[in-house]
Coordinates of C-alpha atoms in Angstrom, one line a residue:
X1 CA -13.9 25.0 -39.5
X2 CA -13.6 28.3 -37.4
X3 CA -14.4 28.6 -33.8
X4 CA -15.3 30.8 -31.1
X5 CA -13.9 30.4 -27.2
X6 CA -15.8 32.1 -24.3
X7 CA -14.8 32.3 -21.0
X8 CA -17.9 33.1 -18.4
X9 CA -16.0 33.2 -14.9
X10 CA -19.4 33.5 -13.1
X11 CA -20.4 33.8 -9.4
X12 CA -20.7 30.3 -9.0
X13 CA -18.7 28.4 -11.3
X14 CA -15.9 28.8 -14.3
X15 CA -17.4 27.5 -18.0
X16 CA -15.6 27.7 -21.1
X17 CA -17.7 27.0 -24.5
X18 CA -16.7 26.4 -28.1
X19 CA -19.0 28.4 -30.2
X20 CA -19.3 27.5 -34.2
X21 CA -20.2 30.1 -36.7
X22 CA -24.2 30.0 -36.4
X23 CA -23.9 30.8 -32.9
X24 CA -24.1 27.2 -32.0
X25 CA -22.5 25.9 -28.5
X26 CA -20.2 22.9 -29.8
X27 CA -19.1 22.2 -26.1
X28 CA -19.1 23.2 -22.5
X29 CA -16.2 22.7 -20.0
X30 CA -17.6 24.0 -16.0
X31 CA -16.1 23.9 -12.5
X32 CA -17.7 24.6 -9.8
X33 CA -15.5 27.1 -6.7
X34 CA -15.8 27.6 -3.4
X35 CA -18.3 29.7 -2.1
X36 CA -16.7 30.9 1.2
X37 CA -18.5 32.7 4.1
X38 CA -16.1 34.0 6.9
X39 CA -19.2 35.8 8.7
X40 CA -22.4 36.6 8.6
X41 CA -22.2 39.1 5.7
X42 CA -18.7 38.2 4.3
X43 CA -18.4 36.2 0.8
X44 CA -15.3 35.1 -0.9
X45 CA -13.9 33.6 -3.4
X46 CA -10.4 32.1 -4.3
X47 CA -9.0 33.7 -6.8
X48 CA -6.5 31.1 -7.3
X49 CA -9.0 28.6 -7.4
X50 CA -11.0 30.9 -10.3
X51 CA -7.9 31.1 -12.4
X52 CA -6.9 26.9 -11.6
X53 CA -10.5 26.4 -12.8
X54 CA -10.7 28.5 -15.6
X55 CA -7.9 26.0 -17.5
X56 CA -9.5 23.3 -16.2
X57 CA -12.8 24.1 -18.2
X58 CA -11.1 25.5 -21.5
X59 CA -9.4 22.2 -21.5
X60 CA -12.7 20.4 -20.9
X61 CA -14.3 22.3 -24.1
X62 CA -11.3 22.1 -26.0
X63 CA -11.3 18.5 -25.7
X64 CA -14.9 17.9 -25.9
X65 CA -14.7 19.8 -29.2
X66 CA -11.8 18.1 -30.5
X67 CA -10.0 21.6 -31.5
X68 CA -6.8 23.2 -30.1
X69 CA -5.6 26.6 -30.5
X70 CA -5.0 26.3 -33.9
X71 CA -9.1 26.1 -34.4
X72 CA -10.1 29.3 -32.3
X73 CA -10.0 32.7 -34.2
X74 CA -10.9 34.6 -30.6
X75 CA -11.4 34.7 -27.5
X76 CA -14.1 36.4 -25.3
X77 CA -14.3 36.8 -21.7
X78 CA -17.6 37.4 -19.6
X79 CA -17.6 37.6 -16.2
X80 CA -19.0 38.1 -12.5
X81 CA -19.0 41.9 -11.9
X82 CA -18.1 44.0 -8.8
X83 CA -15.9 40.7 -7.2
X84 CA -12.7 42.4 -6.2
X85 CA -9.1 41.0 -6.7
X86 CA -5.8 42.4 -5.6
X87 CA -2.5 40.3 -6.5
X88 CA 1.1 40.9 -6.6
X89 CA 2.4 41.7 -9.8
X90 CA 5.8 40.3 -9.2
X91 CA 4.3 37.1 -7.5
X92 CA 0.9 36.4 -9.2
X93 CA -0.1 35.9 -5.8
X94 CA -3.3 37.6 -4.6
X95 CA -2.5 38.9 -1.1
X96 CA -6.0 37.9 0.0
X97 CA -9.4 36.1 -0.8
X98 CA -11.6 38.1 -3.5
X99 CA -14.4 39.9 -2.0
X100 CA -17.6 39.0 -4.2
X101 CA -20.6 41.2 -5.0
X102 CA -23.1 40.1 -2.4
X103 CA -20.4 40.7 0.6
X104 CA -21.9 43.3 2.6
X105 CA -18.7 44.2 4.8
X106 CA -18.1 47.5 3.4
X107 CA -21.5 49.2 4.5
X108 CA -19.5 51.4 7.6
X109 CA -17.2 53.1 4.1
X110 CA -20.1 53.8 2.5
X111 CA -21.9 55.0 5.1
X112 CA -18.7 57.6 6.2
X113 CA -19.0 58.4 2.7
X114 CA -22.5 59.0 2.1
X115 CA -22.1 61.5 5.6
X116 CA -21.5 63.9 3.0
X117 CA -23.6 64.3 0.5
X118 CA -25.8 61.0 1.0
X119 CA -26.0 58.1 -0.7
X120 CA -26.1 59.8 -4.5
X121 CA -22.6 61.3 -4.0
X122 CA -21.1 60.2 -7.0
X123 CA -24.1 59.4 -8.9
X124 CA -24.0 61.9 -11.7
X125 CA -20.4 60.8 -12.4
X126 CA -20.6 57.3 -12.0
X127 CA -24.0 56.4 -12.4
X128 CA -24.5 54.4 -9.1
X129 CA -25.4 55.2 -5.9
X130 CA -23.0 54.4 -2.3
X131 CA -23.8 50.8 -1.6
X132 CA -21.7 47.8 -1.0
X133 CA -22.3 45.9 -4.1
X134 CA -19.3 47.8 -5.9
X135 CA -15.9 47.5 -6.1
X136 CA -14.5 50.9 -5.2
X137 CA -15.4 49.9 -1.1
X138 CA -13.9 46.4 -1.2
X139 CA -10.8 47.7 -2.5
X140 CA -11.0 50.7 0.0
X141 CA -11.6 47.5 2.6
X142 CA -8.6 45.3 1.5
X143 CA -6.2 48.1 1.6
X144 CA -6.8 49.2 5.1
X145 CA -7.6 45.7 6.5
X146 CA -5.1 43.6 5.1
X147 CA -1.0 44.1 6.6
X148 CA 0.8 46.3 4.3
X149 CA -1.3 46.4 1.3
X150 CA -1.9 50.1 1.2
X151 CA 2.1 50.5 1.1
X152 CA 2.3 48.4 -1.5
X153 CA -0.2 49.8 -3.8
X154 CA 1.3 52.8 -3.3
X155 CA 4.7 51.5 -4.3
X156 CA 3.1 50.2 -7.5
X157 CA 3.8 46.5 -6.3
X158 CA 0.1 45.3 -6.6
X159 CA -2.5 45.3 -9.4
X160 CA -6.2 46.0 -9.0
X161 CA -9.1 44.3 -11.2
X162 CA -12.4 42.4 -11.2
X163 CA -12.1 38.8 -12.2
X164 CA -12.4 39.8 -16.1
X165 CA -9.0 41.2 -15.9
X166 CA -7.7 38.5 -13.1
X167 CA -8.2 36.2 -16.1
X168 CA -6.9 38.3 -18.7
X169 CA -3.7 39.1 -16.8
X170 CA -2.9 35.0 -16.7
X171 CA -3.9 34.1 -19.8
X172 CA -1.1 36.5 -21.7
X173 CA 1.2 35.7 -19.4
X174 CA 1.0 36.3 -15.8
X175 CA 4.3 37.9 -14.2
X176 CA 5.4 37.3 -17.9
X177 CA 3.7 40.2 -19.4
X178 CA 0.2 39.6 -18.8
X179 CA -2.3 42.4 -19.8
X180 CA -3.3 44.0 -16.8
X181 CA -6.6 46.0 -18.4
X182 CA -10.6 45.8 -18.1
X183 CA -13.3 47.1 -20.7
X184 CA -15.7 49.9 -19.9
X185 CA -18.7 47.7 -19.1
X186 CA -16.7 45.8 -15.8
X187 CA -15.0 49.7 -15.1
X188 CA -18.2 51.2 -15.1
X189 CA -19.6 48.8 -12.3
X190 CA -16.0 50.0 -9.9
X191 CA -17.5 53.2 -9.0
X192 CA -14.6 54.9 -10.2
X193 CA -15.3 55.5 -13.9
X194 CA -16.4 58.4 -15.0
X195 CA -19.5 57.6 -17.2
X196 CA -18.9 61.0 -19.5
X197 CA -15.1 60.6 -19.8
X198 CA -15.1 56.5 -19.7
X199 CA -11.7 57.2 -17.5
X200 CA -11.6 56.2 -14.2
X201 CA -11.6 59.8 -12.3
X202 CA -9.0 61.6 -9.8
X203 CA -11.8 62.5 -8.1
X204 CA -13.3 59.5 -7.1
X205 CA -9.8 57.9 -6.6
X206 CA -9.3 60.7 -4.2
X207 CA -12.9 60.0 -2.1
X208 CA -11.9 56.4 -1.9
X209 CA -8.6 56.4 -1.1
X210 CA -7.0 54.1 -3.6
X211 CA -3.8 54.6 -5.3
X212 CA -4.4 54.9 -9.2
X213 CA -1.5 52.9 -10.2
X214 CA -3.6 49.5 -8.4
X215 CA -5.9 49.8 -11.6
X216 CA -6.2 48.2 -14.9
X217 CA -6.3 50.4 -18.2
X218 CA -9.8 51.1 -19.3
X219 CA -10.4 49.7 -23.1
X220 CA -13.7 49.4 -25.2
X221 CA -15.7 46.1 -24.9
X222 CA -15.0 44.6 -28.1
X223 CA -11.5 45.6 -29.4
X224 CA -7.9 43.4 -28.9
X225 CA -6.8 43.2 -25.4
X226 CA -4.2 40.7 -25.9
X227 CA -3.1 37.2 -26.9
X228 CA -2.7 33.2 -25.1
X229 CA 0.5 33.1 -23.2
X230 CA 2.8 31.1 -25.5
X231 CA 3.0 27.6 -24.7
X232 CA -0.5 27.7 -23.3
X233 CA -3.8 26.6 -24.1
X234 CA -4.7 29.4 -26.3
X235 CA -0.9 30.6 -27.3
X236 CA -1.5 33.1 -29.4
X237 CA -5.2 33.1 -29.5
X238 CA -6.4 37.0 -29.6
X239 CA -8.9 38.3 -26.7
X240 CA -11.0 40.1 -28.5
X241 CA -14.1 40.8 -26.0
X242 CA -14.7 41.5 -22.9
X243 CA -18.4 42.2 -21.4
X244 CA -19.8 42.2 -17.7
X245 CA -22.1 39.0 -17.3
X246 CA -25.0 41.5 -17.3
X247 CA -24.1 43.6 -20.7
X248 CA -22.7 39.8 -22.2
X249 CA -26.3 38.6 -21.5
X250 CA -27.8 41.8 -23.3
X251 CA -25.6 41.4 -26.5
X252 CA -26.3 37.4 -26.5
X253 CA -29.7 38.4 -26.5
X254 CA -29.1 41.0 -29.8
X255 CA -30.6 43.8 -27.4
X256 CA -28.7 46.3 -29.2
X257 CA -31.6 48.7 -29.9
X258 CA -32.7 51.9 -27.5
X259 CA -35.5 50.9 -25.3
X260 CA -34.7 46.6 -25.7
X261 CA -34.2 44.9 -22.4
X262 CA -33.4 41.5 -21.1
X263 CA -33.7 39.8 -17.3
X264 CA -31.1 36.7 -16.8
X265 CA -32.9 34.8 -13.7
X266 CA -29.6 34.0 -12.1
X267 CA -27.7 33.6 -8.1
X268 CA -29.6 37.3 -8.7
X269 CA -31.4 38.5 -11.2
X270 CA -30.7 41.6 -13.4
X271 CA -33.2 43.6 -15.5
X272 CA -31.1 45.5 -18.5
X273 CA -32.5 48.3 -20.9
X274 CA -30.8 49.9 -23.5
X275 CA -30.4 53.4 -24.2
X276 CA -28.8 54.4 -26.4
X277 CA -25.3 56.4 -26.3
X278 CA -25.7 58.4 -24.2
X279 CA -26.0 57.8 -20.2
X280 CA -29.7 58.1 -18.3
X281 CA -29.6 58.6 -14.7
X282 CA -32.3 57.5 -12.2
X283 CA -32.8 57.5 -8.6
X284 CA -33.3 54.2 -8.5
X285 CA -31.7 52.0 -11.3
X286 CA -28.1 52.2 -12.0
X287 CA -26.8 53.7 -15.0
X288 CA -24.1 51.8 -16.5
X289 CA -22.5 50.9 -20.0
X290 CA -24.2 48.4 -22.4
X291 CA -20.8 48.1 -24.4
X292 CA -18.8 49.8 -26.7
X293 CA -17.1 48.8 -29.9
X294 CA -13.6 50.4 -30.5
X295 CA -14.0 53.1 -33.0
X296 CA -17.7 53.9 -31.5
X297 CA -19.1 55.6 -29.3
X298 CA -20.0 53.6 -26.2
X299 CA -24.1 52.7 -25.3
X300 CA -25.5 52.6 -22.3
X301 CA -28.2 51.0 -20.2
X302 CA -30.4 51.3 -17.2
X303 CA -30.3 48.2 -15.1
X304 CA -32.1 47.4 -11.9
X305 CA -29.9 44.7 -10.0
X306 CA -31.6 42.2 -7.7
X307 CA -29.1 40.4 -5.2
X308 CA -30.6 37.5 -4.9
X309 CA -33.1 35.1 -6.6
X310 CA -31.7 31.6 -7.7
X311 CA -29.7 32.0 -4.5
X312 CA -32.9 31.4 -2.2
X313 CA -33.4 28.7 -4.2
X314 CA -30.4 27.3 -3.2
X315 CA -30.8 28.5 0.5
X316 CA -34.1 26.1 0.2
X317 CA -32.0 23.3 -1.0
X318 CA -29.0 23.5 0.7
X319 CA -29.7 25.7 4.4
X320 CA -33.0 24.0 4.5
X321 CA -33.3 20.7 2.7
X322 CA -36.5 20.9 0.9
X323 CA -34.9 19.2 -2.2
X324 CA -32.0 17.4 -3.4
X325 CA -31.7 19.6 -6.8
X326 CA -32.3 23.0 -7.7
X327 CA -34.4 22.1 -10.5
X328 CA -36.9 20.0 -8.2
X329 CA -38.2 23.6 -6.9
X330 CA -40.5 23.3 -9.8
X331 CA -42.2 20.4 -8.6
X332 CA -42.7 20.9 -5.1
X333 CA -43.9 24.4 -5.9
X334 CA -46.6 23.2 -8.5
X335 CA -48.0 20.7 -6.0
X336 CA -49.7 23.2 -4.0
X337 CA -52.2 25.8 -5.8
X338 CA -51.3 29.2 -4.5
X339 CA -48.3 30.0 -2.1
X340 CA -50.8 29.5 0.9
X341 CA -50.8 33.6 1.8
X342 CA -46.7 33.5 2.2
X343 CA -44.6 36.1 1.2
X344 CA -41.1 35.9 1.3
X345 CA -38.5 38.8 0.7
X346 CA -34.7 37.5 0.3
X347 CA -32.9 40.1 1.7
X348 CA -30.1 38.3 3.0
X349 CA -27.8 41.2 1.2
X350 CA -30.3 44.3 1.9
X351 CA -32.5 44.8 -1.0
X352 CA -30.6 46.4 -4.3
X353 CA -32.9 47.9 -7.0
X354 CA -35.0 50.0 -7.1
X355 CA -35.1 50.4 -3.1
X356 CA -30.9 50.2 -1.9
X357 CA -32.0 49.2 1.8
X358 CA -29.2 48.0 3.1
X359 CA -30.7 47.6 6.3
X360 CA -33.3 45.3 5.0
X361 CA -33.0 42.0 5.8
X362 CA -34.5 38.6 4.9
X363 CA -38.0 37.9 5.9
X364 CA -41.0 35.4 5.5
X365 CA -44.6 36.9 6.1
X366 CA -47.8 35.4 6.5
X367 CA -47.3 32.0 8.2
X368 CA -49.9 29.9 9.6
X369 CA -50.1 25.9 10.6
X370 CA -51.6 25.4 7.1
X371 CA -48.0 26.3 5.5
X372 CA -46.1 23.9 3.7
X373 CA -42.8 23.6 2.8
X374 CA -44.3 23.4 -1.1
X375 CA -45.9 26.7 -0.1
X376 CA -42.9 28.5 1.1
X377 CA -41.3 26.8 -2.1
X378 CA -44.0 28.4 -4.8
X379 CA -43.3 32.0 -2.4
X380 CA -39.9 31.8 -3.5
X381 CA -40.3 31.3 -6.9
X382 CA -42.7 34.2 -6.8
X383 CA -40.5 36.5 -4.6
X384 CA -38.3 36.7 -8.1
X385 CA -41.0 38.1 -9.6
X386 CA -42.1 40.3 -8.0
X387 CA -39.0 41.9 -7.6
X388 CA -38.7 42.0 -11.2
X389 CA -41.9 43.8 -10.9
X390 CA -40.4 46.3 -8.9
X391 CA -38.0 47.1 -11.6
X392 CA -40.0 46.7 -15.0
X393 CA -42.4 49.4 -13.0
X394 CA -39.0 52.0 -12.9
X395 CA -37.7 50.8 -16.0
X396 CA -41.4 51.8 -18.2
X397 CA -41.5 54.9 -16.0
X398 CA -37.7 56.3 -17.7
X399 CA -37.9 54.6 -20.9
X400 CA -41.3 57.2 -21.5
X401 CA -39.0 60.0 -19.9
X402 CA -36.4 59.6 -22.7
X403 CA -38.6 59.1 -25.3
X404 CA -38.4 55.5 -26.1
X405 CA -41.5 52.8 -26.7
X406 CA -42.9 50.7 -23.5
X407 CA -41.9 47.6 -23.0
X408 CA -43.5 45.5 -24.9
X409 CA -41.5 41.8 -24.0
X410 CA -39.0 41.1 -21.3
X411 CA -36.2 38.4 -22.9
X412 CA -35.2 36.3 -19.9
X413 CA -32.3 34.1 -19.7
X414 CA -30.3 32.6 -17.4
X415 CA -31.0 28.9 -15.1
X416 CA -34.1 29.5 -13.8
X417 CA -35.6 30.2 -17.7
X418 CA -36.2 26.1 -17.5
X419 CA -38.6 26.9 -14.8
X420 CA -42.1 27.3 -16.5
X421 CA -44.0 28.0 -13.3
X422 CA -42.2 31.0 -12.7
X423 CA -42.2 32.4 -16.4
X424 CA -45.7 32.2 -16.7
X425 CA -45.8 34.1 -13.2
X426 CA -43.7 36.0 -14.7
X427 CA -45.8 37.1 -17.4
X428 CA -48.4 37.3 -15.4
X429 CA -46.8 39.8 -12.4
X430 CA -45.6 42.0 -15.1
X431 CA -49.2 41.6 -17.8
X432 CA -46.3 41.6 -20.2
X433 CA -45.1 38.8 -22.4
X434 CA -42.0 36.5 -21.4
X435 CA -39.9 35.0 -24.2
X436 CA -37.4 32.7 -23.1
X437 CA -34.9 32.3 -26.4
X438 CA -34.1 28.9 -27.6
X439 CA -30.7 29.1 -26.7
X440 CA -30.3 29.8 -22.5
X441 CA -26.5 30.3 -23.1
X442 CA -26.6 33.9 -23.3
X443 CA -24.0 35.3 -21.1
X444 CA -21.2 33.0 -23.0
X445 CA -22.8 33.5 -26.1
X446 CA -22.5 37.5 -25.7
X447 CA -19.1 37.2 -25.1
X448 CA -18.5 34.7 -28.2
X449 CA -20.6 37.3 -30.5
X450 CA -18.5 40.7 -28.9
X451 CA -15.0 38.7 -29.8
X452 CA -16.7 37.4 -33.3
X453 CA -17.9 40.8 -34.3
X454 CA -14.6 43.0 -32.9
X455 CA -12.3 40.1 -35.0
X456 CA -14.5 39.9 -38.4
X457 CA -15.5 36.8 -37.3
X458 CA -18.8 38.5 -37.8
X459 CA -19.8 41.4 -39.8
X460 CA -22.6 43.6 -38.4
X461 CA -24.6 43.7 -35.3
X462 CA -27.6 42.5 -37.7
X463 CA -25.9 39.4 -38.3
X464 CA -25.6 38.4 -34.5
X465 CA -29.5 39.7 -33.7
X466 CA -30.2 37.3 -36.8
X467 CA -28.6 34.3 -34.7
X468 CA -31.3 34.8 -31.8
X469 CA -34.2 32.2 -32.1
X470 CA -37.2 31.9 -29.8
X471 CA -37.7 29.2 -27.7
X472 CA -40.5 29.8 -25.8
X473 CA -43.5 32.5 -24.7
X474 CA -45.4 33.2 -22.0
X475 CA -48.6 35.3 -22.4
X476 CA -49.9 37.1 -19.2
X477 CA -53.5 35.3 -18.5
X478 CA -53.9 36.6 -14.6
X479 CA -56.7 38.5 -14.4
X480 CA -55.9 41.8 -12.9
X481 CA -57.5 42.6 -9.3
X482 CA -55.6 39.0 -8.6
X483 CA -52.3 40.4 -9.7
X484 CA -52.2 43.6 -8.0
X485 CA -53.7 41.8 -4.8
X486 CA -50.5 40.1 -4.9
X487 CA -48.4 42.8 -5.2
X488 CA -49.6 44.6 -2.3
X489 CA -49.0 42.2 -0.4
X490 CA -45.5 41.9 -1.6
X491 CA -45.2 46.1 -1.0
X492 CA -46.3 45.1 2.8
X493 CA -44.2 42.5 3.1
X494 CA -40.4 45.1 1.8
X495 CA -42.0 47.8 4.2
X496 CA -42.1 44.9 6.9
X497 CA -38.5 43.6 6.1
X498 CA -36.7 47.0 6.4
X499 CA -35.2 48.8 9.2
X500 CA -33.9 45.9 10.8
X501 CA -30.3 46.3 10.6
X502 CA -29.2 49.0 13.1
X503 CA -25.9 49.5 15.7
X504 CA -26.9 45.6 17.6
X505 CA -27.9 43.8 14.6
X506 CA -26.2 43.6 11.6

């Protein structure tokens, strides 16, 4: 027997999964890291902990399994995008904590940016607008922030890379040759790729102030990037994929036609639409790349990123108490009938797509004495939605610009699938269907399919859409004055929740 191994180093934990030839998951290692918040605003990671945890759960799988090495034809790696990680090349040693995605520290560089020629800038090169969710400012950050970093990076001492290529560098070897590279999917999301060229630019280099020897060679998604370390886990083991969580979840999901989109219901959640090869820019959705496949040219996707979803979720469970597991949101949420006129807008980052307010900020609207905490439970489940709302409506609105069919489905994936009060919400906010495929696994399962296909392991994109099964779909059955009641209400309650960051308050 042949096997897969993907890697998904995600925002919240490290999993590794042994994948057999019909796309089935034979076995799952996961650890859990730290989530670290220095101040209001600031989230970390250990990037030592991400890599210590990373063996741990390929060991897990492998064992589970009952393979080794010897078993796997490739490896694919899928990751948390944006996260930023500087390390020593001579050491291994990152000099300090990774800055994550949600961290909102880097707002004053974007803002000096943005001074000149707002917050579209570098749009038309990179796709995305100034903002603090990418990885161009954090690095900007750590080099003038942390003692002697900029001098080093300079000097060529210190490599650049988001955890895709943290991984990749200490599974072929570390300070013994590792690979120091990324794929155009996880450069794209930098800010410093050029979407035309798929090169990172001497431009934007130049805006941001960062040396270009700190970063990784730019390669296509699925192609060889190198092989296990010898001696390790995986010694000799090819990496033959490499995908952003997002564009892994997309290819899982066999999205690989213009005009196909996905939403994995995740710590955020993030709305991806396909097409085609070449890039379409928007005011308000990022453009970024799908994947590419060596030897072809790349595709790209519109995606409308929403910071945070399954994260309020755990705000209510952990900040709050209301349950003892994330899953019991379902329960307490059905208990009541409606969300007892309670709106809630999770802000706690700003708001990303399709608004980028950064000086929005977390609010609940609506309360009264009759409000329960199963009421402010079913108005969180629902604040996902409606977001998604907010993006499906841009989404429709440039898929008919470019020619391309509406939307006729939304594939969702991701944790909070398992929740059926909020898919059939879902369905209902957007009067579109919902189907939920029968396999949730679709981030680790993109990057098993990218390795499989870029090895031979498979042999055509049609054999990997063929390998998607539905699970489950949810019809819209709201009737329609209701639905767009509750959307207003949601508008009101965004309008309500911005403008509250300003020189006292941050």
């Amino acid at each position: 027997m042949a096997f897969l191994l993907a890697i998904d180093q995600g925002t919240t934990s490290c999993r590794a999964m042994v994948v057999g030839e019909g796309g089935t998951i034979i076995s799952v290692g996961q650890r859990e890291h730290t989530q670290i918040f220095p101040r209001p605003g600031w989230v970390e990671h250990d990037a030592n902990e991400i890599w210590h945890h990373v063996r741990l759960a390929i060991g897990q799988a492998l064992s589970q399994a009952d393979v080794n090495y010897r078993d796997i034809t490739a490896v694919g790696i899928t990751n948390q995008r944006e996260t930023t990680v500087v390390w020593d090349k001579t050491t291994g040693k990152p000099i300090c904590n990774a800055i994550v995605w949600q961290d909102t520290r880097t707002q004053a560089i974007c803002d000096e940016l943005a001074a000149d020629g707002g917050t579209k800038r570098f749009a038309k090169l990179t796709g995305l607008p100034l903002a603090t969710y990418f990885s161009a400012p954090k690095l900007r950050w750590i080099l003038d922030h942390i003692p002697g970093a900029r001098a080093r990076a300079e000097a060529g001492e210190l490599a650049f890379g988001t955890t895709d290529s943290w991984v990749l560098w200490n599974l072929t070897g570390g300070v013994n040759g590792g690979v120091h590279a990324t794929d155009v999917t996880n450069a794209s999301r930098t800010m410093l790729l050029d979407l035309h060229t798929l090169t990172f630019s001497d431009e934007l280099c130049e805006a941001f102030a960062i040396p270009p020897q700190l970063l990784p060679e730019v390669r296509p998604s699925l192609s060889t990037f190198g092989y296990g370390r010898a001696g390790g886990l995986l010694s000799g083991v090819p990496i033959t994929g490499i995908l952003g969580d997002q564009q892994a979840a997309t290819f899982g999901q066999g999205c690989f036609l213009p005009g196909e989109a996905k939403n994995t219901y995740g710590t955020g959640s993030f709305v991806v639409v396909n097409t085609g090869d070449s890039p379409t820019f928007s005011d308000s959705l990022l453009t970024t790349v799908c994947y590419q496949k060596a030897g072809e040219p790349a595709i790209y996707a519109l995606e409308g990123s929403i910071a945070v979803t399954g994260s309020l979720i755990q705000w209510l469970r952990d900040n709050l108490g209301f349950f003892a597991a994330a899953a019991d949101v379902e329960a307490l949420a059905a208990s009541v009938d409606d969300n007892g006129g309670v709106v809630i807008v999770p802000a706690f980052s700003g708001l990303f797509a399709p608004h980028w307010r950064p000086d929005a900020r977390g609010a609940i609207l609506g309360l009264t004495r009759y409000v329960t905490k199963a009421h402010l439970a079913r108005a969180a489940l629902e604040s996902t939605c409606y977001q998604t709302r907010d993006v499906i409506t841009e989404v429709q609105t440039h898929l008919a610009a470019i020619g391309a069919p509406p939307l006729r489905e939304l594939r969702a994936d991701g944790g909070m699938v398992e929740n059926s009060l909020l898919m059939q919400f879902q369905a209902d906010m957007l009067n579109l269907e919902v189907v939920v495929g029968a396999e949730q696994e679709s981030t680790a399962l993109g990057a098993a399919f990218a390795a499989g296909l870029a090895c031979g392991f498979y042999s055509s994109y049609d054999e990997i859409r063929a390998l998607w099964r539905e699970g489950a779909r949810f019809h819209p059955h709201m009737h329609a004055s209701e639905r767009e009641r509750l959307y207003r209400l949601w508008q009101k309650a965004v309008h309500r929740s911005c403008n509250w960051v300003d020189a006292d308050v941050r």
